[in-house]
PDB file of C-alpha atoms in Angstrom:
ATOM      1  CA  MET A   1       0.000   0.000   0.000  1.00 88.00           C
ATOM      2  CA  ILE A   2       1.065   3.550  -0.716  1.00 90.00           C
ATOM      3  CA  THR A   3      -0.462   6.794   0.558  1.00 90.00           C
ATOM      4  CA  SER A   4      -1.676   9.440  -1.850  1.00 88.00           C
ATOM      5  CA  ASN A   5       0.916  11.850  -0.360  1.00 88.00           C
ATOM      6  CA  ASP A   6       3.699   9.590  -1.675  1.00 89.00           C
ATOM      7  CA  LEU A   7       2.524   9.507  -5.314  1.00 90.00           C
ATOM      8  CA  ARG A   8       5.310  10.400  -7.731  1.00 90.00           C
ATOM      9  CA  SER A   9       5.675  10.435 -11.492  1.00 90.00           C
ATOM     10  CA  GLY A  10       6.304   6.904 -12.752  1.00 87.00           C
ATOM     11  CA  ASN A  11       4.465   5.102  -9.907  1.00 90.00           C
ATOM     12  CA  ALA A  12       2.011   2.393 -10.946  1.00 92.00           C
ATOM     13  CA  ILE A  13      -1.203   2.098  -8.907  1.00 93.00           C
ATOM     14  CA  ILE A  14      -4.441   0.136  -8.944  1.00 93.00           C
ATOM     15  CA  TYR A  15      -7.468   2.348  -8.385  1.00 93.00           C
ATOM     16  CA  GLU A  16     -11.099   1.218  -8.757  1.00 92.00           C
ATOM     17  CA  GLY A  17      -9.947  -1.930 -10.565  1.00 90.00           C
ATOM     18  CA  ASN A  18      -7.910  -0.051 -13.177  1.00 91.00           C
ATOM     19  CA  LEU A  19      -4.144  -0.072 -13.601  1.00 93.00           C
ATOM     20  CA  TYR A  20      -2.671   3.436 -13.853  1.00 93.00           C
ATOM     21  CA  GLN A  21       0.769   4.984 -14.253  1.00 92.00           C
ATOM     22  CA  VAL A  22       1.203   8.384 -12.593  1.00 93.00           C
ATOM     23  CA  LEU A  23       2.324  11.081 -15.036  1.00 92.00           C
ATOM     24  CA  ASP A  24       2.167  14.139 -12.774  1.00 93.00           C
ATOM     25  CA  THR A  25       0.885  15.149  -9.335  1.00 93.00           C
ATOM     26  CA  SER A  26      -0.012  18.406  -7.627  1.00 93.00           C
ATOM     27  CA  GLN A  27      -0.853  19.021  -3.989  1.00 90.00           C
ATOM     28  CA  ASN A  28      -3.131  21.764  -2.676  1.00 90.00           C
ATOM     29  CA  LYS A  29      -3.254  22.542   1.045  1.00 85.00           C
ATOM     30  CA  THR A  30      -5.344  25.405   2.316  1.00 84.00           C
ATOM     31  CA  ALA A  31      -5.903  26.482   5.911  1.00 81.00           C
ATOM     32  CA  GLN A  32      -8.273  24.270   7.954  1.00 81.00           C
ATOM     33  CA  ARG A  33      -8.817  21.827   5.092  1.00 84.00           C
ATOM     34  CA  GLN A  34      -7.330  18.493   4.226  1.00 87.00           C
ATOM     35  CA  MET A  35      -4.712  18.295   1.528  1.00 90.00           C
ATOM     36  CA  ILE A  36      -6.081  17.551  -1.935  1.00 92.00           C
ATOM     37  CA  ILE A  37      -3.866  15.637  -4.339  1.00 92.00           C
ATOM     38  CA  LYS A  38      -4.579  15.690  -8.056  1.00 94.00           C
ATOM     39  CA  ALA A  39      -2.834  13.041 -10.113  1.00 94.00           C
ATOM     40  CA  LYS A  40      -2.685  12.972 -13.894  1.00 95.00           C
ATOM     41  CA  VAL A  41      -2.568   9.260 -14.763  1.00 94.00           C
ATOM     42  CA  ARG A  42      -2.500   7.019 -17.842  1.00 92.00           C
ATOM     43  CA  ASN A  43      -4.531   3.828 -17.956  1.00 91.00           C
ATOM     44  CA  MET A  44      -1.874   1.221 -18.786  1.00 89.00           C
ATOM     45  CA  ARG A  45      -4.366  -1.049 -20.552  1.00 87.00           C
ATOM     46  CA  THR A  46      -6.197   1.472 -22.748  1.00 85.00           C
ATOM     47  CA  GLY A  47      -3.723   4.365 -22.926  1.00 83.00           C
ATOM     48  CA  SER A  48      -6.313   6.997 -21.944  1.00 90.00           C
ATOM     49  CA  VAL A  49      -5.183   9.863 -19.699  1.00 92.00           C
ATOM     50  CA  VAL A  50      -7.407  11.046 -16.832  1.00 94.00           C
ATOM     51  CA  GLU A  51      -7.075  13.140 -13.692  1.00 95.00           C
ATOM     52  CA  LEU A  52      -7.820  11.545 -10.323  1.00 94.00           C
ATOM     53  CA  THR A  53      -8.372  13.436  -7.072  1.00 93.00           C
ATOM     54  CA  PHE A  54      -7.407  12.068  -3.656  1.00 93.00           C
ATOM     55  CA  ILE A  55      -7.491  13.363  -0.094  1.00 91.00           C
ATOM     56  CA  GLY A  56      -4.150  13.441   1.709  1.00 87.00           C
ATOM     57  CA  GLY A  57      -3.493  10.116   3.423  1.00 88.00           C
ATOM     58  CA  ASP A  58      -5.739   7.987   1.184  1.00 90.00           C
ATOM     59  CA  LYS A  59      -4.390   4.445   0.858  1.00 92.00           C
ATOM     60  CA  LEU A  60      -3.771   3.163  -2.670  1.00 93.00           C
ATOM     61  CA  GLU A  61      -2.671  -0.229  -3.908  1.00 93.00           C
ATOM     62  CA  GLN A  62       0.730  -0.094  -5.560  1.00 93.00           C
ATOM     63  CA  ALA A  63       1.180  -2.211  -8.704  1.00 92.00           C
ATOM     64  CA  ILE A  64       4.448  -3.989  -9.393  1.00 91.00           C
ATOM     65  CA  ILE A  65       5.332  -3.616 -13.066  1.00 91.00           C
ATOM     66  CA  ASP A  66       7.838  -6.057 -14.548  1.00 92.00           C
ATOM     67  CA  LYS A  67       9.997  -5.128 -17.545  1.00 91.00           C
ATOM     68  CA  ARG A  68      11.882  -7.711 -19.589  1.00 91.00           C
ATOM     69  CA  GLU A  69      14.299  -7.253 -22.480  1.00 92.00           C
ATOM     70  CA  MET A  70      13.059  -9.288 -25.424  1.00 93.00           C
ATOM     71  CA  GLN A  71      13.976  -9.620 -29.088  1.00 93.00           C
ATOM     72  CA  TYR A  72      11.397  -9.020 -31.820  1.00 92.00           C
ATOM     73  CA  LEU A  73      11.552 -12.093 -34.051  1.00 93.00           C
ATOM     74  CA  TYR A  74       8.885 -11.848 -36.739  1.00 91.00           C
ATOM     75  CA  ASP A  75       5.352 -10.873 -37.769  1.00 89.00           C
ATOM     76  CA  ALA A  76       3.006 -13.878 -37.479  1.00 89.00           C
ATOM     77  CA  GLY A  77       0.074 -12.305 -39.319  1.00 87.00           C
ATOM     78  CA  ASP A  78      -2.218 -10.983 -36.568  1.00 90.00           C
ATOM     79  CA  ALA A  79       0.469 -11.062 -33.847  1.00 91.00           C
ATOM     80  CA  LEU A  80       4.121 -10.182 -33.315  1.00 91.00           C
ATOM     81  CA  VAL A  81       6.475 -12.776 -31.848  1.00 93.00           C
ATOM     82  CA  PHE A  82       9.060 -11.803 -29.218  1.00 93.00           C
ATOM     83  CA  MET A  83      11.695 -13.988 -27.542  1.00 94.00           C
ATOM     84  CA  ASP A  84      13.287 -13.706 -24.097  1.00 91.00           C
ATOM     85  CA  GLY A  85      17.052 -13.818 -24.629  1.00 86.00           C
ATOM     86  CA  GLU A  86      17.717 -15.679 -21.371  1.00 89.00           C
ATOM     87  CA  THR A  87      14.994 -18.341 -21.259  1.00 91.00           C
ATOM     88  CA  PHE A  88      14.317 -18.465 -25.036  1.00 91.00           C
ATOM     89  CA  GLU A  89      10.609 -18.354 -24.176  1.00 91.00           C
ATOM     90  CA  GLN A  90       8.511 -16.940 -27.021  1.00 92.00           C
ATOM     91  CA  LEU A  91       5.625 -14.536 -26.547  1.00 91.00           C
ATOM     92  CA  GLU A  92       2.973 -13.341 -29.006  1.00 91.00           C
ATOM     93  CA  ILE A  93       1.438  -9.869 -28.738  1.00 91.00           C
ATOM     94  CA  GLU A  94      -1.564  -8.881 -30.836  1.00 89.00           C
ATOM     95  CA  LYS A  95      -0.673  -6.530 -33.688  1.00 88.00           C
ATOM     96  CA  SER A  96      -3.627  -4.261 -32.850  1.00 86.00           C
ATOM     97  CA  ARG A  97      -2.050  -3.450 -29.446  1.00 86.00           C
ATOM     98  CA  LEU A  98       1.217  -2.309 -31.050  1.00 87.00           C
ATOM     99  CA  GLU A  99       0.067  -0.209 -34.018  1.00 87.00           C
ATOM    100  CA  TRP A 100       2.211   2.850 -33.155  1.00 88.00           C
ATOM    101  CA  GLU A 101       5.239   0.799 -32.048  1.00 89.00           C
ATOM    102  CA  LEU A 102       5.248  -1.090 -35.389  1.00 90.00           C
ATOM    103  CA  ASN A 103       6.489   2.117 -37.056  1.00 91.00           C
ATOM    104  CA  PHE A 104       9.784   1.790 -35.164  1.00 92.00           C
ATOM    105  CA  ILE A 105      10.434  -1.931 -34.554  1.00 91.00           C
ATOM    106  CA  LYS A 106      12.670  -3.860 -36.962  1.00 88.00           C
ATOM    107  CA  GLU A 107      13.146  -7.626 -36.965  1.00 87.00           C
ATOM    108  CA  ASN A 108      15.783  -8.818 -34.464  1.00 89.00           C
ATOM    109  CA  ALA A 109      15.584  -5.509 -32.555  1.00 88.00           C
ATOM    110  CA  ASP A 110      15.746  -5.591 -28.756  1.00 89.00           C
ATOM    111  CA  VAL A 111      12.758  -4.005 -26.984  1.00 91.00           C
ATOM    112  CA  THR A 112      11.455  -3.795 -23.430  1.00 92.00           C
ATOM    113  CA  VAL A 113       8.178  -5.677 -22.898  1.00 92.00           C
ATOM    114  CA  VAL A 114       6.087  -4.460 -19.935  1.00 90.00           C
ATOM    115  CA  PHE A 115       4.119  -6.935 -17.770  1.00 91.00           C
ATOM    116  CA  TYR A 116       1.716  -6.680 -14.852  1.00 91.00           C
ATOM    117  CA  GLU A 117       1.648 -10.079 -13.152  1.00 89.00           C
ATOM    118  CA  SER A 118       1.291 -12.321 -16.248  1.00 86.00           C
ATOM    119  CA  GLU A 119      -0.579  -9.746 -18.391  1.00 88.00           C
ATOM    120  CA  VAL A 120       1.350  -8.120 -21.244  1.00 89.00           C
ATOM    121  CA  LEU A 121       0.763  -4.362 -21.202  1.00 89.00           C
ATOM    122  CA  GLY A 122       2.852  -3.400 -24.205  1.00 87.00           C
ATOM    123  CA  VAL A 123       6.292  -2.460 -25.444  1.00 90.00           C
ATOM    124  CA  ASN A 124       8.509   0.412 -24.264  1.00 88.00           C
ATOM    125  CA  LEU A 125      10.542   2.068 -26.996  1.00 86.00           C
ATOM    126  CA  PRO A 126      13.656   4.224 -26.565  1.00 87.00           C
ATOM    127  CA  ASP A 127      13.156   7.999 -26.993  1.00 89.00           C
ATOM    128  CA  LYS A 128      14.863   7.960 -30.394  1.00 92.00           C
ATOM    129  CA  ILE A 129      15.581   5.165 -32.832  1.00 92.00           C
ATOM    130  CA  ALA A 130      17.883   4.916 -35.865  1.00 92.00           C
ATOM    131  CA  LEU A 131      16.249   3.816 -39.119  1.00 93.00           C
ATOM    132  CA  LYS A 132      17.473   3.651 -42.719  1.00 94.00           C
ATOM    133  CA  VAL A 133      15.866   5.827 -45.422  1.00 94.00           C
ATOM    134  CA  ILE A 134      14.716   3.576 -48.276  1.00 94.00           C
ATOM    135  CA  GLU A 135      12.873   6.183 -50.338  1.00 92.00           C
ATOM    136  CA  ALA A 136      13.342   9.960 -50.534  1.00 90.00           C
ATOM    137  CA  GLU A 137      11.908  12.601 -52.854  1.00 86.00           C
ATOM    138  CA  PRO A 138      14.468  14.550 -54.872  1.00 84.00           C
ATOM    139  CA  ALA A 139      15.351  17.966 -53.431  1.00 75.00           C
ATOM    140  CA  VAL A 140      14.071  21.010 -55.340  1.00 71.00           C
ATOM    141  CA  LYS A 141      16.979  23.372 -55.949  1.00 68.00           C
ATOM    142  CA  GLY A 142      16.347  26.910 -54.727  1.00 66.00           C
ATOM    143  CA  ASP A 143      13.555  25.863 -52.348  1.00 59.00           C
ATOM    144  CA  THR A 144      15.513  26.833 -49.242  1.00 61.00           C
ATOM    145  CA  ALA A 145      14.008  30.172 -48.214  1.00 62.00           C
ATOM    146  CA  THR A 146      12.670  28.595 -45.047  1.00 69.00           C
ATOM    147  CA  ASN A 147      13.192  25.306 -43.228  1.00 76.00           C
ATOM    148  CA  ALA A 148      12.432  23.272 -46.352  1.00 81.00           C
ATOM    149  CA  GLN A 149      11.577  19.599 -45.932  1.00 87.00           C
ATOM    150  CA  LYS A 150      10.667  16.675 -48.160  1.00 89.00           C
ATOM    151  CA  ASN A 151       8.968  13.299 -47.707  1.00 91.00           C
ATOM    152  CA  ALA A 152      10.981  10.154 -47.008  1.00 93.00           C
ATOM    153  CA  LYS A 153      10.106   6.551 -46.175  1.00 94.00           C
ATOM    154  CA  VAL A 154      12.137   4.504 -43.684  1.00 94.00           C
ATOM    155  CA  GLU A 155      12.689   0.734 -43.576  1.00 92.00           C
ATOM    156  CA  THR A 156       9.687   0.092 -41.296  1.00 91.00           C
ATOM    157  CA  GLY A 157       7.309   1.850 -43.726  1.00 92.00           C
ATOM    158  CA  LEU A 158       6.908   5.068 -41.701  1.00 92.00           C
ATOM    159  CA  ASP A 159       6.661   8.294 -43.740  1.00 94.00           C
ATOM    160  CA  VAL A 160       8.744  11.115 -42.259  1.00 94.00           C
ATOM    161  CA  ARG A 161       9.386  14.753 -43.176  1.00 92.00           C
ATOM    162  CA  VAL A 162      13.158  15.263 -43.458  1.00 92.00           C
ATOM    163  CA  PRO A 163      15.496  18.129 -44.483  1.00 90.00           C
ATOM    164  CA  LEU A 164      16.424  18.419 -48.170  1.00 87.00           C
ATOM    165  CA  PHE A 165      19.989  17.103 -47.673  1.00 88.00           C
ATOM    166  CA  ILE A 166      18.819  13.621 -46.563  1.00 89.00           C
ATOM    167  CA  SER A 167      19.066  11.017 -49.342  1.00 90.00           C
ATOM    168  CA  GLU A 168      18.288   7.318 -49.822  1.00 92.00           C
ATOM    169  CA  GLY A 169      20.467   4.928 -47.848  1.00 92.00           C
ATOM    170  CA  GLU A 170      21.187   7.339 -44.993  1.00 93.00           C
ATOM    171  CA  ILE A 171      20.434   6.403 -41.395  1.00 94.00           C
ATOM    172  CA  ILE A 172      18.406   8.984 -39.468  1.00 94.00           C
ATOM    173  CA  MET A 173      17.201   9.347 -35.882  1.00 95.00           C
ATOM    174  CA  ILE A 174      13.427   9.471 -35.379  1.00 94.00           C
ATOM    175  CA  SER A 175      11.595  10.436 -32.184  1.00 93.00           C
ATOM    176  CA  THR A 176       9.343   7.565 -31.073  1.00 89.00           C
ATOM    177  CA  GLU A 177       7.053   9.980 -29.234  1.00 87.00           C
ATOM    178  CA  ASP A 178       5.795  11.886 -32.301  1.00 90.00           C
ATOM    179  CA  GLY A 179       7.426  10.091 -35.268  1.00 90.00           C
ATOM    180  CA  LYS A 180       9.415  13.147 -36.420  1.00 92.00           C
ATOM    181  CA  TYR A 181      12.948  13.446 -37.753  1.00 93.00           C
ATOM    182  CA  SER A 182      15.437  14.472 -35.064  1.00 92.00           C
ATOM    183  CA  GLY A 183      18.846  14.202 -36.759  1.00 90.00           C
ATOM    184  CA  ARG A 184      21.340  11.984 -38.509  1.00 89.00           C
ATOM    185  CA  ALA A 185      22.535   8.831 -36.784  1.00 82.00           C
TER     186      ALA A 185
END
């Protein structure tokens, strides 16, 4: 058990049967009133973000989240297959649960799979990932009055806006948060 006063960003809690990860907290204490704690939380199963309000001292159930390094092996049609490098145990995760992550995961890449008890919650990606450009539009000469960009496609199939100097075959860094170009690798 954890008290609402001890909530910090990154904590995982179970509240009203739902599994949440705390994103941010704020405390408000006024004279002759109990402390009110507002926590911005993400539902770890659905991904929705909500704000919960607690009174100072409320008891909450803390959830123990397990993270394991696994290797992405292959696409099995409606699921993706991952393998634990230590036990060689294979795990299938439905493709529909990893739609955004599919833009950044290559075969044989190492990823962190997140579990709660035996339930798979998803995959954690690094902040930035290096991917190879397989298709890039030609640059238009003289189109550099402002921060000119062109379309490019990377090896996972993601379309990205890149600067004019990027060409096919180059490896670029892409932010996994918003899917935007963030530099050369």
